[in-house]
Each structure stands twice: as C-alpha cells, then as structure tokens.
Coordinates of N, CA and C in Angstrom, one line a residue:
M508 N 0.8 -1.2 0.0 CA 0.0 0.0 0.0 C 0.9 1.3 0.0
N509 N 0.5 2.2 -0.8 CA 1.3 3.5 -0.9 C 1.0 4.4 0.3
V510 N 2.1 4.9 0.9 CA 1.9 5.8 2.0 C 2.1 7.2 1.6
L511 N 2.7 7.4 0.4 CA 3.0 8.7 -0.1 C 3.0 8.7 -1.6
N512 N 2.3 9.6 -2.2 CA 2.2 9.7 -3.7 C 2.5 11.1 -4.1
I513 N 3.3 11.2 -5.2 CA 3.4 12.5 -5.8 C 2.8 12.4 -7.2
E514 N 1.9 13.3 -7.5 CA 1.2 13.2 -8.7 C 1.4 14.5 -9.6
H515 N 2.0 14.3 -10.8 CA 2.2 15.3 -11.8 C 2.8 16.6 -11.2
V516 N 3.9 16.3 -10.4 CA 4.6 17.4 -9.7 C 5.6 18.1 -10.7
S517 N 5.6 19.4 -10.7 CA 6.6 20.2 -11.4 C 7.2 21.3 -10.5
K518 N 8.4 21.6 -10.8 CA 9.1 22.6 -10.0 C 10.1 23.3 -10.9
L519 N 10.0 24.7 -10.9 CA 10.9 25.5 -11.7 C 11.8 26.3 -10.8
Y520 N 13.1 26.5 -11.1 CA 13.9 27.4 -10.4 C 14.4 28.4 -11.5
G521 N 13.9 29.6 -11.4 CA 14.2 30.5 -12.5 C 13.6 30.0 -13.8
D522 N 14.5 29.7 -14.8 CA 14.0 29.1 -16.0 C 14.4 27.7 -16.2
K523 N 14.9 27.1 -15.0 CA 15.4 25.7 -15.1 C 14.3 24.8 -14.5
M524 N 13.9 23.8 -15.3 CA 12.9 22.8 -14.9 C 13.6 21.8 -14.1
V525 N 13.4 21.8 -12.8 CA 14.1 20.8 -11.9 C 13.3 19.5 -11.9
L526 N 11.9 19.6 -11.8 CA 11.1 18.5 -11.9 C 9.9 18.8 -12.9
G527 N 9.7 17.9 -13.8 CA 8.7 18.2 -14.9 C 7.6 17.2 -14.9
D528 N 6.5 17.4 -14.3 CA 5.3 16.5 -14.4 C 5.7 15.1 -14.0
V529 N 6.3 14.9 -12.8 CA 6.7 13.6 -12.3 C 5.6 13.0 -11.4
S530 N 5.5 11.7 -11.4 CA 4.5 11.0 -10.6 C 5.3 9.8 -10.0
Y531 N 5.0 9.5 -8.7 CA 5.7 8.4 -8.1 C 4.9 8.0 -6.8
G532 N 4.9 6.7 -6.5 CA 4.3 6.2 -5.2 C 5.3 5.5 -4.4
I533 N 5.2 5.7 -3.1 CA 6.2 5.1 -2.1 C 5.4 4.2 -1.2
Q534 N 5.8 2.9 -1.2 CA 5.0 1.9 -0.5 C 5.5 1.8 1.0
E535 N 4.7 1.3 1.8 CA 5.0 1.0 3.2 C 6.2 0.2 3.3
G536 N 7.2 0.6 4.1 CA 8.4 -0.2 4.3 C 9.4 -0.3 3.2
E537 N 9.1 0.4 2.1 CA 10.0 0.4 0.9 C 11.3 1.3 1.2
K538 N 12.5 0.8 0.7 CA 13.7 1.5 1.0 C 14.3 2.0 -0.4
I539 N 14.3 3.3 -0.6 CA 14.6 3.8 -1.9 C 15.8 4.8 -1.8
G540 N 16.7 4.6 -2.8 CA 17.9 5.5 -2.9 C 17.6 6.4 -4.1
I541 N 17.9 7.7 -3.9 CA 17.7 8.7 -5.0 C 19.0 9.2 -5.5
I542 N 19.3 9.0 -6.8 CA 20.6 9.3 -7.3 C 20.5 10.3 -8.5
G543 N 21.6 10.8 -8.9 CA 21.6 11.8 -10.0 C 22.8 12.8 -9.7
I544 N 23.3 13.4 -10.8 CA 24.4 14.3 -10.6 C 24.0 15.5 -9.8
N545 N 24.9 16.3 -9.3 CA 24.6 17.5 -8.5 C 23.8 18.5 -9.3
G546 N 22.8 19.1 -8.6 CA 22.1 20.1 -9.3 C 20.9 19.6 -10.1
T547 N 20.6 18.3 -10.0 CA 19.5 17.8 -10.8 C 18.1 17.9 -10.1
G548 N 18.1 18.1 -8.8 CA 16.9 18.3 -8.1 C 16.6 17.2 -7.1
K549 N 17.6 16.5 -6.7 CA 17.4 15.4 -5.7 C 16.9 16.0 -4.3
T550 N 17.6 17.0 -3.9 CA 17.2 17.7 -2.6 C 15.9 18.3 -2.7
T551 N 15.6 18.9 -3.8 CA 14.2 19.6 -4.1 C 13.2 18.5 -4.0
L552 N 13.4 17.3 -4.6 CA 12.4 16.2 -4.5 C 12.2 15.8 -3.0
L553 N 13.3 15.7 -2.3 CA 13.1 15.3 -0.8 C 12.3 16.4 -0.1
R554 N 12.6 17.6 -0.3 CA 12.0 18.7 0.4 C 10.5 18.8 0.1
I555 N 10.1 18.5 -1.2 CA 8.7 18.4 -1.6 C 8.0 17.2 -0.9
L556 N 8.7 16.1 -0.9 CA 8.1 14.9 -0.3 C 7.9 15.1 1.2
A557 N 8.8 15.8 1.9 CA 8.8 16.1 3.3 C 7.8 17.2 3.7
G558 N 7.3 17.9 2.6 CA 6.4 19.0 2.9 C 7.0 20.3 3.3
E559 N 8.4 20.4 3.0 CA 9.1 21.6 3.3 C 9.1 22.6 2.2
E560 N 8.7 22.1 1.0 CA 8.6 23.0 -0.1 C 7.4 22.6 -1.0
E561 N 6.8 23.6 -1.6 CA 5.6 23.4 -2.4 C 6.0 23.2 -3.8
P562 N 5.3 22.2 -4.5 CA 5.6 22.2 -6.0 C 4.9 23.4 -6.7
D563 N 5.3 23.7 -7.9 CA 4.6 24.7 -8.7 C 3.3 24.2 -9.2
S564 N 3.3 22.9 -9.5 CA 2.0 22.3 -9.9 C 2.0 20.9 -9.5
G565 N 0.9 20.2 -9.5 CA 0.8 18.8 -9.0 C 0.6 18.8 -7.5
Q566 N 0.5 17.6 -7.0 CA 0.3 17.5 -5.5 C 1.0 16.3 -4.9
V567 N 1.2 16.4 -3.6 CA 1.7 15.3 -2.8 C 0.6 14.8 -1.9
I568 N 0.3 13.5 -2.0 CA -0.8 12.9 -1.2 C -0.2 12.0 -0.1
R569 N -0.4 12.3 1.1 CA 0.1 11.6 2.2 C -1.0 10.8 2.9
Q570 N -0.7 9.6 3.3 CA -1.6 8.8 4.1 C -2.0 9.5 5.3
N571 N -3.3 9.4 5.7 CA -3.8 10.1 6.9 C -2.9 9.8 8.1
G572 N -2.5 10.8 8.9 CA -1.7 10.6 10.1 C -0.2 10.2 9.8
L573 N 0.2 10.2 8.6 CA 1.6 9.8 8.3 C 2.6 10.7 9.0
K574 N 3.6 10.1 9.7 CA 4.6 10.8 10.3 C 5.9 10.7 9.5
I575 N 6.4 11.9 9.1 CA 7.6 12.0 8.3 C 8.7 12.6 9.1
A576 N 9.9 12.0 9.2 CA 11.1 12.6 9.8 C 12.1 13.0 8.7
F577 N 12.6 14.2 8.7 CA 13.4 14.7 7.5 C 14.8 15.2 8.0
L578 N 15.9 14.5 7.5 CA 17.2 15.0 7.8 C 17.6 15.9 6.6
K579 N 17.8 17.2 6.9 CA 18.1 18.2 5.9 C 19.7 18.2 5.7
Q580 N 20.1 18.7 4.6 CA 21.6 18.9 4.4 C 22.2 19.8 5.5
Y581 N 21.5 20.9 5.8 CA 22.0 21.8 6.8 C 20.9 22.1 7.8
Q582 N 21.1 21.6 9.1 CA 20.1 21.8 10.1 C 20.4 23.0 11.0
E583 N 19.4 23.7 11.4 CA 19.6 24.8 12.3 C 19.1 24.5 13.6
F584 N 19.9 24.9 14.7 CA 19.5 24.7 16.0 C 19.5 26.0 16.8
P585 N 18.8 26.1 17.9 CA 18.9 27.3 18.7 C 20.4 27.4 19.3
E586 N 21.1 28.5 19.1 CA 22.5 28.6 19.5 C 22.8 28.2 20.9
D587 N 21.8 28.6 21.9 CA 22.1 28.4 23.3 C 21.7 27.0 23.8
A588 N 21.1 26.2 22.9 CA 20.6 24.9 23.4 C 21.7 23.9 23.6
S589 N 21.4 22.9 24.5 CA 22.4 21.8 24.7 C 22.2 20.8 23.6
V590 N 23.3 20.0 23.4 CA 23.2 18.9 22.4 C 22.0 18.0 22.7
L591 N 21.9 17.6 24.0 CA 20.8 16.6 24.3 C 19.4 17.2 24.1
S592 N 19.3 18.5 24.4 CA 17.9 19.1 24.2 C 17.6 19.3 22.7
C593 N 18.7 19.4 21.9 CA 18.4 19.4 20.4 C 17.9 18.1 19.9
V594 N 18.5 17.0 20.5 CA 18.1 15.7 20.1 C 16.6 15.4 20.6
M595 N 16.4 15.7 21.8 CA 15.1 15.5 22.4 C 14.0 16.4 21.9
D596 N 14.4 17.6 21.5 CA 13.6 18.6 20.8 C 12.2 18.8 21.5
G597 N 12.2 19.1 22.8 CA 10.9 19.4 23.4 C 10.1 18.2 23.8
R598 N 10.6 17.0 23.4 CA 9.8 15.8 23.8 C 9.8 15.7 25.3
K599 N 8.7 15.3 25.9 CA 8.6 15.3 27.4 C 9.7 14.4 28.0
E600 N 10.0 14.7 29.2 CA 11.0 13.9 29.9 C 10.6 12.4 29.9
D601 N 11.5 11.7 29.3 CA 11.2 10.2 29.1 C 12.6 9.6 29.3
W602 N 12.7 8.9 30.4 CA 14.0 8.3 30.8 C 14.5 7.4 29.7
S603 N 13.7 6.5 29.2 CA 14.2 5.5 28.2 C 14.6 6.2 26.9
L604 N 13.8 7.3 26.5 CA 14.2 8.0 25.3 C 15.5 8.8 25.5
E605 N 15.6 9.4 26.7 CA 16.9 10.1 27.0 C 18.1 9.2 27.0
S606 N 17.8 8.0 27.5 CA 18.9 7.0 27.6 C 19.3 6.6 26.1
E607 N 18.3 6.4 25.3 CA 18.6 6.0 23.9 C 19.3 7.2 23.1
A608 N 18.8 8.4 23.4 CA 19.5 9.6 22.8 C 20.9 9.7 23.2
K609 N 21.2 9.5 24.4 CA 22.7 9.5 24.9 C 23.5 8.4 24.3
S610 N 22.9 7.2 24.2 CA 23.6 6.1 23.6 C 23.9 6.4 22.1
M611 N 22.9 6.9 21.4 CA 23.1 7.2 20.0 C 24.1 8.3 19.8
L612 N 24.1 9.3 20.6 CA 25.1 10.4 20.5 C 26.5 9.9 20.8
N613 N 26.6 8.9 21.7 CA 28.0 8.3 22.0 C 28.4 7.6 20.8
T614 N 27.5 6.8 20.2 CA 27.8 6.0 19.0 C 28.3 6.9 17.8
L615 N 27.7 8.1 17.8 CA 28.0 9.1 16.7 C 29.1 10.0 17.1
G616 N 29.8 9.7 18.2 CA 31.0 10.4 18.5 C 30.8 11.8 19.2
I617 N 29.7 11.9 19.9 CA 29.4 13.2 20.6 C 29.1 12.8 22.1
P618 N 30.1 12.6 22.9 CA 29.9 12.2 24.3 C 29.5 13.4 25.2
E619 N 29.7 14.6 24.8 CA 29.4 15.8 25.7 C 28.0 16.2 25.5
H620 N 27.1 15.5 26.2 CA 25.6 15.7 25.9 C 25.1 17.1 26.4
E621 N 25.8 17.7 27.3 CA 25.3 19.0 27.8 C 26.1 20.2 27.2
A622 N 26.9 19.9 26.3 CA 27.7 20.9 25.6 C 26.7 21.8 24.8
Q623 N 27.1 23.1 24.6 CA 26.2 24.0 23.9 C 26.4 23.7 22.4
I624 N 25.3 23.6 21.7 CA 25.3 23.2 20.3 C 26.2 24.2 19.4
S625 N 26.2 25.4 19.8 CA 27.0 26.4 19.0 C 28.5 26.2 19.1
H626 N 28.9 25.3 20.1 CA 30.4 25.0 20.2 C 30.8 23.9 19.3
L627 N 29.8 23.3 18.6 CA 30.1 22.1 17.8 C 30.5 22.5 16.3
S628 N 31.2 21.6 15.7 CA 31.6 21.9 14.3 C 30.4 21.5 13.4
G629 N 30.4 21.9 12.1 CA 29.3 21.6 11.2 C 29.1 20.1 11.1
G630 N 30.1 19.3 11.1 CA 30.0 17.9 11.0 C 29.3 17.3 12.2
Q631 N 29.7 17.8 13.4 CA 29.1 17.3 14.7 C 27.6 17.7 14.7
K632 N 27.3 18.9 14.3 CA 25.9 19.3 14.2 C 25.1 18.4 13.3
K633 N 25.6 18.0 12.2 CA 24.9 17.1 11.3 C 24.6 15.8 12.0
R634 N 25.6 15.3 12.8 CA 25.4 14.0 13.6 C 24.3 14.2 14.6
V635 N 24.3 15.4 15.3 CA 23.2 15.6 16.3 C 21.9 15.6 15.6
A636 N 21.8 16.2 14.4 CA 20.6 16.3 13.6 C 20.1 14.9 13.2
L637 N 21.1 14.0 12.9 CA 20.8 12.6 12.5 C 20.2 11.9 13.7
A638 N 20.8 12.1 14.9 CA 20.2 11.4 16.1 C 18.8 11.9 16.3
H639 N 18.6 13.2 16.2 CA 17.3 13.8 16.4 C 16.2 13.1 15.5
V640 N 16.6 13.0 14.2 CA 15.7 12.5 13.2 C 15.4 11.0 13.4
L641 N 16.4 10.3 13.7 CA 16.3 8.8 13.9 C 15.4 8.5 15.2
L642 N 15.4 9.4 16.1 CA 14.7 9.2 17.4 C 13.2 9.7 17.3
E643 N 13.0 10.4 16.2 CA 11.6 10.9 16.0 C 10.7 9.8 15.6
P644 N 9.5 9.6 16.2 CA 8.7 8.5 15.8 C 8.2 8.8 14.4
S645 N 8.5 7.9 13.4 CA 8.1 8.2 12.0 C 7.7 6.9 11.3
D646 N 6.9 7.2 10.2 CA 6.5 6.1 9.3 C 7.4 6.2 8.0
V647 N 7.9 7.4 7.8 CA 8.8 7.6 6.6 C 10.0 8.4 7.1
L648 N 11.2 7.9 6.8 CA 12.4 8.6 7.0 C 12.9 9.2 5.7
I649 N 13.2 10.5 5.7 CA 13.7 11.1 4.5 C 15.1 11.7 4.8
L650 N 16.2 11.1 4.2 CA 17.5 11.5 4.7 C 18.3 12.1 3.5
D651 N 18.8 13.3 3.7 CA 19.7 14.0 2.7 C 21.1 13.8 3.1
E652 N 21.9 13.0 2.4 CA 23.3 12.8 2.7 C 23.6 12.4 4.2
P653 N 23.0 11.3 4.6 CA 23.1 10.9 6.1 C 24.5 10.4 6.4
T654 N 25.3 10.0 5.4 CA 26.7 9.4 5.8 C 27.7 10.5 5.8
N655 N 27.4 11.7 5.4 CA 28.4 12.8 5.5 C 28.9 13.0 6.9
H656 N 30.1 13.2 7.1 CA 30.7 13.4 8.5 C 30.7 12.2 9.4
L657 N 30.4 11.0 8.8 CA 30.5 9.8 9.7 C 31.7 9.0 9.3
D658 N 32.4 8.3 10.3 CA 33.5 7.4 10.0 C 32.9 6.1 9.7
Q659 N 33.8 5.1 9.3 CA 33.3 3.8 8.8 C 32.5 3.1 9.8
E660 N 32.9 3.2 11.1 CA 32.2 2.5 12.2 C 30.7 3.0 12.3
M661 N 30.6 4.4 12.2 CA 29.3 5.0 12.4 C 28.4 4.6 11.1
V662 N 29.1 4.6 10.0 CA 28.3 4.2 8.7 C 27.8 2.8 8.9
S663 N 28.6 1.9 9.4 CA 28.1 0.5 9.6 C 26.9 0.4 10.6
W664 N 27.1 1.2 11.7 CA 26.0 1.3 12.7 C 24.7 1.8 12.0
L665 N 24.8 2.9 11.2 CA 23.6 3.5 10.6 C 23.0 2.5 9.6
E666 N 23.9 1.8 8.8 CA 23.4 0.8 7.9 C 22.5 -0.2 8.6
D667 N 23.0 -0.8 9.7 CA 22.2 -1.7 10.5 C 20.9 -1.1 11.0
Y668 N 21.0 0.1 11.5 CA 19.8 0.8 12.0 C 18.7 0.9 10.9
L669 N 19.1 1.4 9.7 CA 18.2 1.6 8.6 C 17.6 0.3 8.1
R670 N 18.4 -0.7 8.0 CA 17.9 -2.0 7.5 C 16.9 -2.6 8.4
S671 N 17.0 -2.3 9.7 CA 16.0 -2.8 10.7 C 14.8 -1.8 10.9
F672 N 14.9 -0.6 10.3 CA 13.8 0.3 10.4 C 12.6 -0.2 9.6
K673 N 11.4 -0.2 10.3 CA 10.2 -0.8 9.8 C 9.5 0.0 8.7
G674 N 9.7 1.4 8.8 CA 8.9 2.3 7.9 C 9.6 2.4 6.5
A675 N 9.1 3.3 5.7 CA 9.7 3.6 4.4 C 10.9 4.5 4.6
L676 N 11.8 4.4 3.7 CA 13.0 5.2 3.7 C 13.3 5.7 2.3
L677 N 13.6 7.0 2.2 CA 14.1 7.7 1.0 C 15.3 8.4 1.3
M678 N 16.4 8.2 0.6 CA 17.6 8.9 0.9 C 18.4 9.2 -0.3
V679 N 19.1 10.4 -0.2 CA 20.1 10.8 -1.2 C 21.5 10.6 -0.5
T680 N 22.4 9.9 -1.2 CA 23.8 9.7 -0.7 C 24.7 9.5 -1.9
H681 N 25.9 10.0 -1.7 CA 26.9 9.7 -2.7 C 27.7 8.4 -2.4
D682 N 27.4 7.8 -1.3 CA 28.0 6.5 -0.9 C 27.4 5.3 -1.6
R683 N 27.9 4.9 -2.7 CA 27.3 3.8 -3.5 C 27.2 2.5 -2.7
Y684 N 28.3 2.2 -1.9 CA 28.3 0.9 -1.1 C 27.1 1.0 -0.1
F685 N 26.9 2.1 0.5 CA 25.8 2.3 1.5 C 24.5 2.1 0.8
L686 N 24.3 2.7 -0.4 CA 23.1 2.5 -1.1 C 22.8 1.1 -1.4
D687 N 23.9 0.4 -1.8 CA 23.8 -1.1 -2.2 C 23.3 -1.9 -1.0
R688 N 23.8 -1.6 0.2 CA 23.5 -2.4 1.3 C 22.2 -2.1 2.0
V689 N 21.6 -0.9 1.7 CA 20.4 -0.5 2.5 C 19.2 -0.4 1.6
T690 N 19.3 0.0 0.3 CA 18.1 0.2 -0.5 C 17.7 -1.0 -1.4
Q691 N 16.4 -1.1 -1.8 CA 16.0 -2.1 -2.7 C 15.6 -1.6 -4.1
R692 N 15.6 -0.2 -4.2 CA 15.1 0.4 -5.4 C 15.8 1.7 -5.6
L693 N 16.1 2.1 -6.8 CA 16.7 3.4 -7.1 C 15.8 4.2 -7.9
V694 N 15.9 5.5 -7.7 CA 15.2 6.5 -8.5 C 16.2 7.5 -9.0
E695 N 16.4 7.6 -10.3 CA 17.4 8.6 -10.8 C 16.6 9.9 -11.2
V696 N 17.2 11.0 -10.8 CA 16.6 12.3 -11.2 C 17.5 12.8 -12.3
E697 N 16.9 13.0 -13.5 CA 17.7 13.5 -14.6 C 16.9 14.4 -15.5
R698 N 17.3 15.6 -15.8 CA 16.6 16.5 -16.7 C 15.1 16.7 -16.4
G699 N 14.8 16.7 -15.1 CA 13.4 17.0 -14.7 C 12.6 15.7 -14.6
K700 N 13.1 14.6 -15.0 CA 12.4 13.3 -15.0 C 12.9 12.3 -14.0
L701 N 12.0 11.3 -13.6 CA 12.4 10.3 -12.7 C 12.5 9.0 -13.5
Y702 N 13.6 8.2 -13.2 CA 13.8 6.9 -13.9 C 14.0 5.9 -12.7
F703 N 13.3 4.8 -12.9 CA 13.2 3.8 -11.8 C 14.0 2.5 -12.1
Y704 N 14.7 2.0 -11.1 CA 15.5 0.8 -11.2 C 15.2 -0.1 -10.0
E705 N 14.9 -1.3 -10.3 CA 14.8 -2.3 -9.2 C 16.1 -2.8 -8.8
G706 N 16.3 -3.2 -7.5 CA 17.6 -3.6 -7.1 C 18.5 -2.5 -6.7
N707 N 19.8 -2.8 -6.5 CA 20.7 -1.7 -5.9 C 21.6 -1.1 -7.0
Y708 N 22.5 -0.3 -6.5 CA 23.4 0.5 -7.4 C 24.2 -0.4 -8.4

C-alpha cells in the first residue's frame, strides 16, 4: 500500500525545470535511494516529499496521520541549546528516550551531551541532527546525505539501523556501497524526469 504519492509534480527554479510533471508512489516499508548528478533536483524532491517546499503544480498525497522525519543537508538549532535538548527537541522527559538519545550520541562520537550546540563543528551538528531524526517517531524517514561526516564504524551502525527500520526510507547519498546495502530500489533524477530501477546500485 502506498503511504506517499506525488502526482504530476513540477518545480521550476528561474527558467530551469528541476522536476517536470513527475509522478511516483512510495510503499509502506520500501527503501529507496535517490541518485543523480549534483544540481538535478534530488534535494528539491526530498523537500517536496517532506512538505518543506511546495511544488509549482501537481500534488503530494500523504496517508492520513503519516509521520515523516526529515534530515536536511543543513540543520539549524537554537544557538544556546544543549546537544541533548536538540536531540530530544521538546519531547517530554522520558528516561528511556533520553537514555537512547545519549547512547546514540555516544555512537555518533558526541559524548558531551550537555555541551552548547553552538560550540560544535558543522559535521558534529549534522550528527546531532541525524540522532534527532532517527529518534523521532516516524513512518517515513527522508535522509539527505546521512553518511556525510560519519566514520566507517558509524556508517556500519547506521546501515544496520536503517535496515531494521520498519517504515519507508528515502535517501540521497553519494556513498554507493551504503546505497547497495540499504536500498531495494533506485530513482534517478535527470533533466526533470524520474527513472526507476529495481535492485541496488
């Protein structure tokens, strides 16, 4: 059953057609890799699917009550917030969630949970954002370059995590080996169109 459909979606940037009348359905539990050269519209497609950006025409139909968690390429956090509060993001005090958040941060190489987020490097902030998104209850995970700023051990951990994730997954990554091990289907974005391939890279 499809949890998310895009129907006849088009998007222009200036005079460049990034997406031209594309339609696509994402099924429950499906794991999809989105590929294409830089500037073809991969991130735009993710943003439209996540509801962060509106298409110029066409529509996105989401299953009622569908929860989407979206890892952006560049995440912004309140400068004075602590690392842990950015991961928990206002979720009520929950000992087991906090424990899971701390464990995930340790795995991602960020052991200073009470450090101010503004003191972290760009790469560390991306890992905090990844922990936040993975801990958000979701039916669909949308990840833009999730392996950036991860070492090999962290990439292996993330691979296991995503393979055991029960919901649907859509991700853009330049890591072909990661794509091969996690996804079952590829969508290529090229010249405003989508091309579909079963299997991995």
